[in-house]
C-alpha positions as protocol buffer text, in pm:
chain_id: "A"
residue {
  index: 1
  type: ILE
  ca { x: 1317 y: -579 z: 1739 }
}
residue {
  index: 2
  type: GLU
  ca { x: 1270 y: -500 z: 1386 }
}
residue {
  index: 3
  type: THR
  ca { x: 1572 y: -609 z: 1190 }
}
residue {
  index: 4
  type: ARG
  ca { x: 1422 y: -533 z: 839 }
}
residue {
  index: 5
  type: ASN
  ca { x: 1138 y: -305 z: 765 }
}
residue {
  index: 6
  type: THR
  ca { x: 934 y: -474 z: 502 }
}
residue {
  index: 7
  type: CYS
  ca { x: 614 y: -739 z: 485 }
}
residue {
  index: 8
  type: ASN
  ca { x: 533 y: -956 z: 166 }
}
residue {
  index: 9
  type: ARG
  ca { x: 150 y: -880 z: 267 }
}
residue {
  index: 10
  type: HIS
  ca { x: -41 y: -544 z: 227 }
}
residue {
  index: 11
  type: CYS
  ca { x: -293 y: -595 z: 471 }
}
residue {
  index: 12
  type: TRP
  ca { x: -565 y: -310 z: 505 }
}
residue {
  index: 13
  type: PHE
  ca { x: -530 y: -259 z: 880 }
}
residue {
  index: 14
  type: CYS
  ca { x: -116 y: -264 z: 880 }
}
residue {
  index: 15
  type: LYS
  ca { x: 95 y: -4 z: 794 }
}
residue {
  index: 16
  type: PHE
  ca { x: 220 y: -242 z: 496 }
}
residue {
  index: 17
  type: GLY
  ca { x: -120 y: -201 z: 339 }
}
residue {
  index: 18
  type: GLN
  ca { x: -110 y: 180 z: 321 }
}
residue {
  index: 19
  type: ASP
  ca { x: 119 y: 396 z: 59 }
}
residue {
  index: 20
  type: ARG
  ca { x: 466 y: 407 z: 170 }
}
residue {
  index: 21
  type: ARG
  ca { x: 649 y: 690 z: 318 }
}
residue {
  index: 22
  type: ASP
  ca { x: 979 y: 511 z: 352 }
}
residue {
  index: 23
  type: ALA
  ca { x: 986 y: 361 z: -5 }
}
residue {
  index: 24
  type: GLU
  ca { x: 1367 y: 221 z: 88 }
}
residue {
  index: 25
  type: VAL
  ca { x: 1399 y: -111 z: 248 }
}
residue {
  index: 26
  type: VAL
  ca { x: 1641 y: -63 z: 545 }
}
residue {
  index: 27
  type: HIS
  ca { x: 1829 y: -344 z: 732 }
}
residue {
  index: 28
  type: MET
  ca { x: 1939 y: -310 z: 1070 }
}
residue {
  index: 29
  type: ASP
  ca { x: 2350 y: -339 z: 1023 }
}
residue {
  index: 30
  type: TRP
  ca { x: 2481 y: -638 z: 1194 }
}
residue {
  index: 31
  type: ASP
  ca { x: 2705 y: -426 z: 1424 }
}
residue {
  index: 32
  type: THR
  ca { x: 2368 y: -278 z: 1597 }
}
residue {
  index: 33
  type: ILE
  ca { x: 2221 y: -616 z: 1598 }
}
residue {
  index: 34
  type: ARG
  ca { x: 2526 y: -777 z: 1801 }
}
residue {
  index: 35
  type: LYS
  ca { x: 2539 y: -465 z: 2024 }
}
residue {
  index: 36
  type: ILE
  ca { x: 2161 y: -549 z: 2146 }
}
residue {
  index: 37
  type: ILE
  ca { x: 2282 y: -943 z: 2177 }
}
residue {
  index: 38
  type: ALA
  ca { x: 2573 y: -788 z: 2384 }
}
residue {
  index: 39
  type: ASN
  ca { x: 2387 y: -583 z: 2603 }
}
residue {
  index: 40
  type: LEU
  ca { x: 2113 y: -882 z: 2685 }
}
residue {
  index: 41
  type: ARG
  ca { x: 2417 y: -1103 z: 2774 }
}
residue {
  index: 42
  type: ASP
  ca { x: 2582 y: -810 z: 2977 }
}
residue {
  index: 43
  type: LEU
  ca { x: 2197 y: -811 z: 3163 }
}
residue {
  index: 44
  type: GLU
  ca { x: 2231 y: -1196 z: 3185 }
}
residue {
  index: 45
  type: PHE
  ca { x: 1874 y: -1118 z: 3029 }
}
residue {
  index: 46
  type: ARG
  ca { x: 1621 y: -1421 z: 3095 }
}
residue {
  index: 47
  type: GLY
  ca { x: 1325 y: -1248 z: 2946 }
}
residue {
  index: 48
  type: ARG
  ca { x: 1145 y: -1248 z: 2599 }
}
residue {
  index: 49
  type: VAL
  ca { x: 1366 y: -1166 z: 2305 }
}
residue {
  index: 50
  type: SER
  ca { x: 1166 y: -1133 z: 1962 }
}
residue {
  index: 51
  type: TRP
  ca { x: 1328 y: -1011 z: 1644 }
}
residue {
  index: 52
  type: TYR
  ca { x: 1007 y: -910 z: 1469 }
}
residue {
  index: 53
  type: GLY
  ca { x: 794 y: -601 z: 1498 }
}
residue {
  index: 54
  type: ILE
  ca { x: 529 y: -527 z: 1241 }
}
residue {
  index: 55
  type: ASN
  ca { x: 756 y: -680 z: 951 }
}
residue {
  index: 56
  type: GLU
  ca { x: 788 y: -1051 z: 839 }
}
residue {
  index: 57
  type: PRO
  ca { x: 1088 y: -1169 z: 1015 }
}
residue {
  index: 58
  type: LEU
  ca { x: 1176 y: -1441 z: 762 }
}
residue {
  index: 59
  type: LEU
  ca { x: 1212 y: -1189 z: 447 }
}
residue {
  index: 60
  type: ASP
  ca { x: 1577 y: -1132 z: 652 }
}
residue {
  index: 61
  type: PRO
  ca { x: 1782 y: -1392 z: 558 }
}
residue {
  index: 62
  type: ARG
  ca { x: 2040 y: -1338 z: 859 }
}
residue {
  index: 63
  type: ILE
  ca { x: 1738 y: -1442 z: 1108 }
}
residue {
  index: 64
  type: TYR
  ca { x: 1870 y: -1772 z: 1147 }
}
residue {
  index: 65
  type: ASP
  ca { x: 2202 y: -1653 z: 1274 }
}
residue {
  index: 66
  type: ILE
  ca { x: 2048 y: -1368 z: 1480 }
}
residue {
  index: 67
  type: VAL
  ca { x: 1849 y: -1632 z: 1640 }
}
residue {
  index: 68
  type: ALA
  ca { x: 2160 y: -1850 z: 1712 }
}
residue {
  index: 69
  type: GLU
  ca { x: 2379 y: -1558 z: 1831 }
}
residue {
  index: 70
  type: THR
  ca { x: 2111 y: -1469 z: 2067 }
}
residue {
  index: 71
  type: ARG
  ca { x: 2053 y: -1817 z: 2202 }
}
residue {
  index: 72
  type: GLU
  ca { x: 2435 y: -1837 z: 2291 }
}
residue {
  index: 73
  type: ALA
  ca { x: 2447 y: -1499 z: 2468 }
}
residue {
  index: 74
  type: CYS
  ca { x: 2115 y: -1543 z: 2635 }
}
residue {
  index: 75
  type: PRO
  ca { x: 2065 y: -1956 z: 2695 }
}
residue {
  index: 76
  type: GLU
  ca { x: 1782 y: -1844 z: 2961 }
}
residue {
  index: 77
  type: ALA
  ca { x: 1588 y: -1631 z: 2756 }
}
residue {
  index: 78
  type: PHE
  ca { x: 1261 y: -1702 z: 2564 }
}
residue {
  index: 79
  type: ILE
  ca { x: 1309 y: -1645 z: 2195 }
}
residue {
  index: 80
  type: SER
  ca { x: 986 y: -1590 z: 1990 }
}
residue {
  index: 81
  type: LEU
  ca { x: 918 y: -1517 z: 1627 }
}
residue {
  index: 82
  type: VAL
  ca { x: 580 y: -1409 z: 1460 }
}
residue {
  index: 83
  type: THR
  ca { x: 512 y: -1465 z: 1098 }
}
residue {
  index: 84
  type: ASN
  ca { x: 234 y: -1437 z: 874 }
}
residue {
  index: 85
  type: GLY
  ca { x: 369 y: -1808 z: 715 }
}
residue {
  index: 86
  type: ASP
  ca { x: 350 y: -1716 z: 354 }
}
residue {
  index: 87
  type: VAL
  ca { x: 758 y: -1802 z: 343 }
}
residue {
  index: 88
  type: LEU
  ca { x: 764 y: -2038 z: 624 }
}
residue {
  index: 89
  type: THR
  ca { x: 865 y: -2388 z: 511 }
}
residue {
  index: 90
  type: ARG
  ca { x: 926 y: -2714 z: 730 }
}
residue {
  index: 91
  type: GLU
  ca { x: 1279 y: -2649 z: 644 }
}
residue {
  index: 92
  type: ARG
  ca { x: 1298 y: -2286 z: 784 }
}
residue {
  index: 93
  type: TYR
  ca { x: 1101 y: -2391 z: 1064 }
}
residue {
  index: 94
  type: GLU
  ca { x: 1314 y: -2684 z: 1171 }
}
residue {
  index: 95
  type: ARG
  ca { x: 1616 y: -2453 z: 1128 }
}
residue {
  index: 96
  type: LEU
  ca { x: 1487 y: -2157 z: 1334 }
}
residue {
  index: 97
  type: LYS
  ca { x: 1416 y: -2425 z: 1634 }
}
residue {
  index: 98
  type: ALA
  ca { x: 1755 y: -2601 z: 1553 }
}
residue {
  index: 99
  type: ASN
  ca { x: 1946 y: -2236 z: 1601 }
}
residue {
  index: 100
  type: GLY
  ca { x: 1736 y: -2183 z: 1945 }
}
residue {
  index: 101
  type: VAL
  ca { x: 1397 y: -2010 z: 1894 }
}
residue {
  index: 102
  type: ASP
  ca { x: 1132 y: -2115 z: 2177 }
}
residue {
  index: 103
  type: VAL
  ca { x: 842 y: -2086 z: 1971 }
}
residue {
  index: 104
  type: VAL
  ca { x: 728 y: -1953 z: 1624 }
}
residue {
  index: 105
  type: GLY
  ca { x: 401 y: -1777 z: 1607 }
}
residue {
  index: 106
  type: VAL
  ca { x: 187 y: -1832 z: 1273 }
}
residue {
  index: 107
  type: SER
  ca { x: -55 y: -1542 z: 1203 }
}
residue {
  index: 108
  type: LEU
  ca { x: -288 y: -1743 z: 985 }
}
residue {
  index: 109
  type: TYR
  ca { x: -459 y: -1496 z: 693 }
}
residue {
  index: 110
  type: ASP
  ca { x: -606 y: -1779 z: 477 }
}
residue {
  index: 111
  type: ASP
  ca { x: -652 y: -2130 z: 443 }
}
residue {
  index: 112
  type: VAL
  ca { x: -345 y: -2184 z: 206 }
}
residue {
  index: 113
  type: VAL
  ca { x: -71 y: -2108 z: 489 }
}
residue {
  index: 114
  type: LEU
  ca { x: -280 y: -2311 z: 745 }
}
residue {
  index: 115
  type: GLY
  ca { x: -279 y: -2616 z: 502 }
}
residue {
  index: 116
  type: ARG
  ca { x: 55 y: -2582 z: 459 }
}
residue {
  index: 117
  type: VAL
  ca { x: 211 y: -2512 z: 803 }
}
residue {
  index: 118
  type: ARG
  ca { x: -28 y: -2772 z: 968 }
}
residue {
  index: 119
  type: GLN
  ca { x: 158 y: -3051 z: 807 }
}
residue {
  index: 120
  type: PHE
  ca { x: 474 y: -2964 z: 1012 }
}
residue {
  index: 121
  type: ALA
  ca { x: 307 y: -2786 z: 1317 }
}
residue {
  index: 122
  type: ASP
  ca { x: 447 y: -2903 z: 1658 }
}
residue {
  index: 123
  type: PRO
  ca { x: 377 y: -2770 z: 2002 }
}
residue {
  index: 124
  type: GLN
  ca { x: 668 y: -2489 z: 1958 }
}
residue {
  index: 125
  type: MET
  ca { x: 430 y: -2366 z: 1650 }
}
residue {
  index: 126
  type: LYS
  ca { x: 124 y: -2126 z: 1804 }
}
residue {
  index: 127
  type: LEU
  ca { x: -113 y: -2104 z: 1522 }
}
residue {
  index: 128
  type: ILE
  ca { x: -308 y: -1765 z: 1555 }
}
residue {
  index: 129
  type: ASP
  ca { x: -619 y: -1783 z: 1353 }
}
residue {
  index: 130
  type: MET
  ca { x: -722 y: -1425 z: 1178 }
}
residue {
  index: 131
  type: ARG
  ca { x: -948 y: -1574 z: 931 }
}
residue {
  index: 132
  type: THR
  ca { x: -1222 y: -1435 z: 1055 }
}
residue {
  index: 133
  type: ALA
  ca { x: -1356 y: -1183 z: 1238 }
}
residue {
  index: 134
  type: ALA
  ca { x: -1592 y: -1246 z: 1574 }
}
residue {
  index: 135
  type: PRO
  ca { x: -1940 y: -1205 z: 1542 }
}
residue {
  index: 136
  type: GLY
  ca { x: -2053 y: -827 z: 1641 }
}
residue {
  index: 137
  type: ARG
  ca { x: -1688 y: -713 z: 1655 }
}
residue {
  index: 138
  type: LEU
  ca { x: -1486 y: -515 z: 1456 }
}
residue {
  index: 139
  type: GLU
  ca { x: -1132 y: -623 z: 1407 }
}
residue {
  index: 140
  type: ASN
  ca { x: -802 y: -393 z: 1441 }
}
residue {
  index: 141
  type: ARG
  ca { x: -458 y: -478 z: 1527 }
}
residue {
  index: 142
  type: GLY
  ca { x: -523 y: -317 z: 1913 }
}
residue {
  index: 143
  type: GLY
  ca { x: -788 y: -556 z: 2028 }
}
residue {
  index: 144
  type: THR
  ca { x: -1154 y: -601 z: 1955 }
}
residue {
  index: 145
  type: VAL
  ca { x: -1425 y: -352 z: 1962 }
}
residue {
  index: 146
  type: LEU
  ca { x: -1800 y: -390 z: 1983 }
}
residue {
  index: 147
  type: ARG
  ca { x: -2008 y: -250 z: 1771 }
}
residue {
  index: 148
  type: ASN
  ca { x: -2251 y: -165 z: 2006 }
}
residue {
  index: 149
  type: GLY
  ca { x: -2146 y: 141 z: 2228 }
}
residue {
  index: 150
  type: GLU
  ca { x: -2436 y: 97 z: 2467 }
}
residue {
  index: 151
  type: GLN
  ca { x: -2327 y: -258 z: 2497 }
}
residue {
  index: 152
  type: PHE
  ca { x: -1956 y: -157 z: 2558 }
}
residue {
  index: 153
  type: ARG
  ca { x: -2068 y: 95 z: 2853 }
}
residue {
  index: 154
  type: ASP
  ca { x: -2281 y: -178 z: 3033 }
}
residue {
  index: 155
  type: ASP
  ca { x: -2023 y: -431 z: 2986 }
}
residue {
  index: 156
  type: ARG
  ca { x: -1750 y: -165 z: 3055 }
}
residue {
  index: 157
  type: GLU
  ca { x: -1555 y: -358 z: 3410 }
}
residue {
  index: 158
  type: ARG
  ca { x: -1528 y: -668 z: 3172 }
}
residue {
  index: 159
  type: PHE
  ca { x: -1342 y: -450 z: 2906 }
}
residue {
  index: 160
  type: LEU
  ca { x: -1119 y: -277 z: 3127 }
}
residue {
  index: 161
  type: ASP
  ca { x: -810 y: -509 z: 3134 }
}
residue {
  index: 162
  type: ALA
  ca { x: -892 y: -725 z: 2871 }
}
residue {
  index: 163
  type: THR
  ca { x: -645 y: -777 z: 2583 }
}
residue {
  index: 164
  type: CYS
  ca { x: -682 y: -874 z: 2236 }
}
residue {
  index: 165
  type: GLU
  ca { x: -872 y: -1215 z: 2137 }
}
residue {
  index: 166
  type: ARG
  ca { x: -629 y: -1295 z: 1896 }
}
């Protein structure tokens, strides 16, 4: 659930790396957020709740309160976030965990972020290495595409139900 339509990076494969059509920064209002949380509570939701979409969730200063209210309303839900790690600090990570997040994924786009977050990574942090492309493959956000079309056709059965390698 995306609470803010911004990211601090401009990756070529992402909408934030393209010319913006929605130059305005938009925040989901608290009434809407609380209505979503109340609906999840009323459903006794036990699934996954992720307060991010394709944005950077840590740019929303309310994210800690959003996680805390979600945890209070849905004590058995699995709450996760994925960040690019640029603004993730030990203090922010500890605050997310204290407020009820189960897992924080960190998409690693460079060695600088890896070096910094590795210092405080623990089992509740999932490091997702996005720094290098797999040999013989084209990278995209939807999954991996083989460069050789014949090889793909030959291995079609193997890839029918495959998910993104990342």
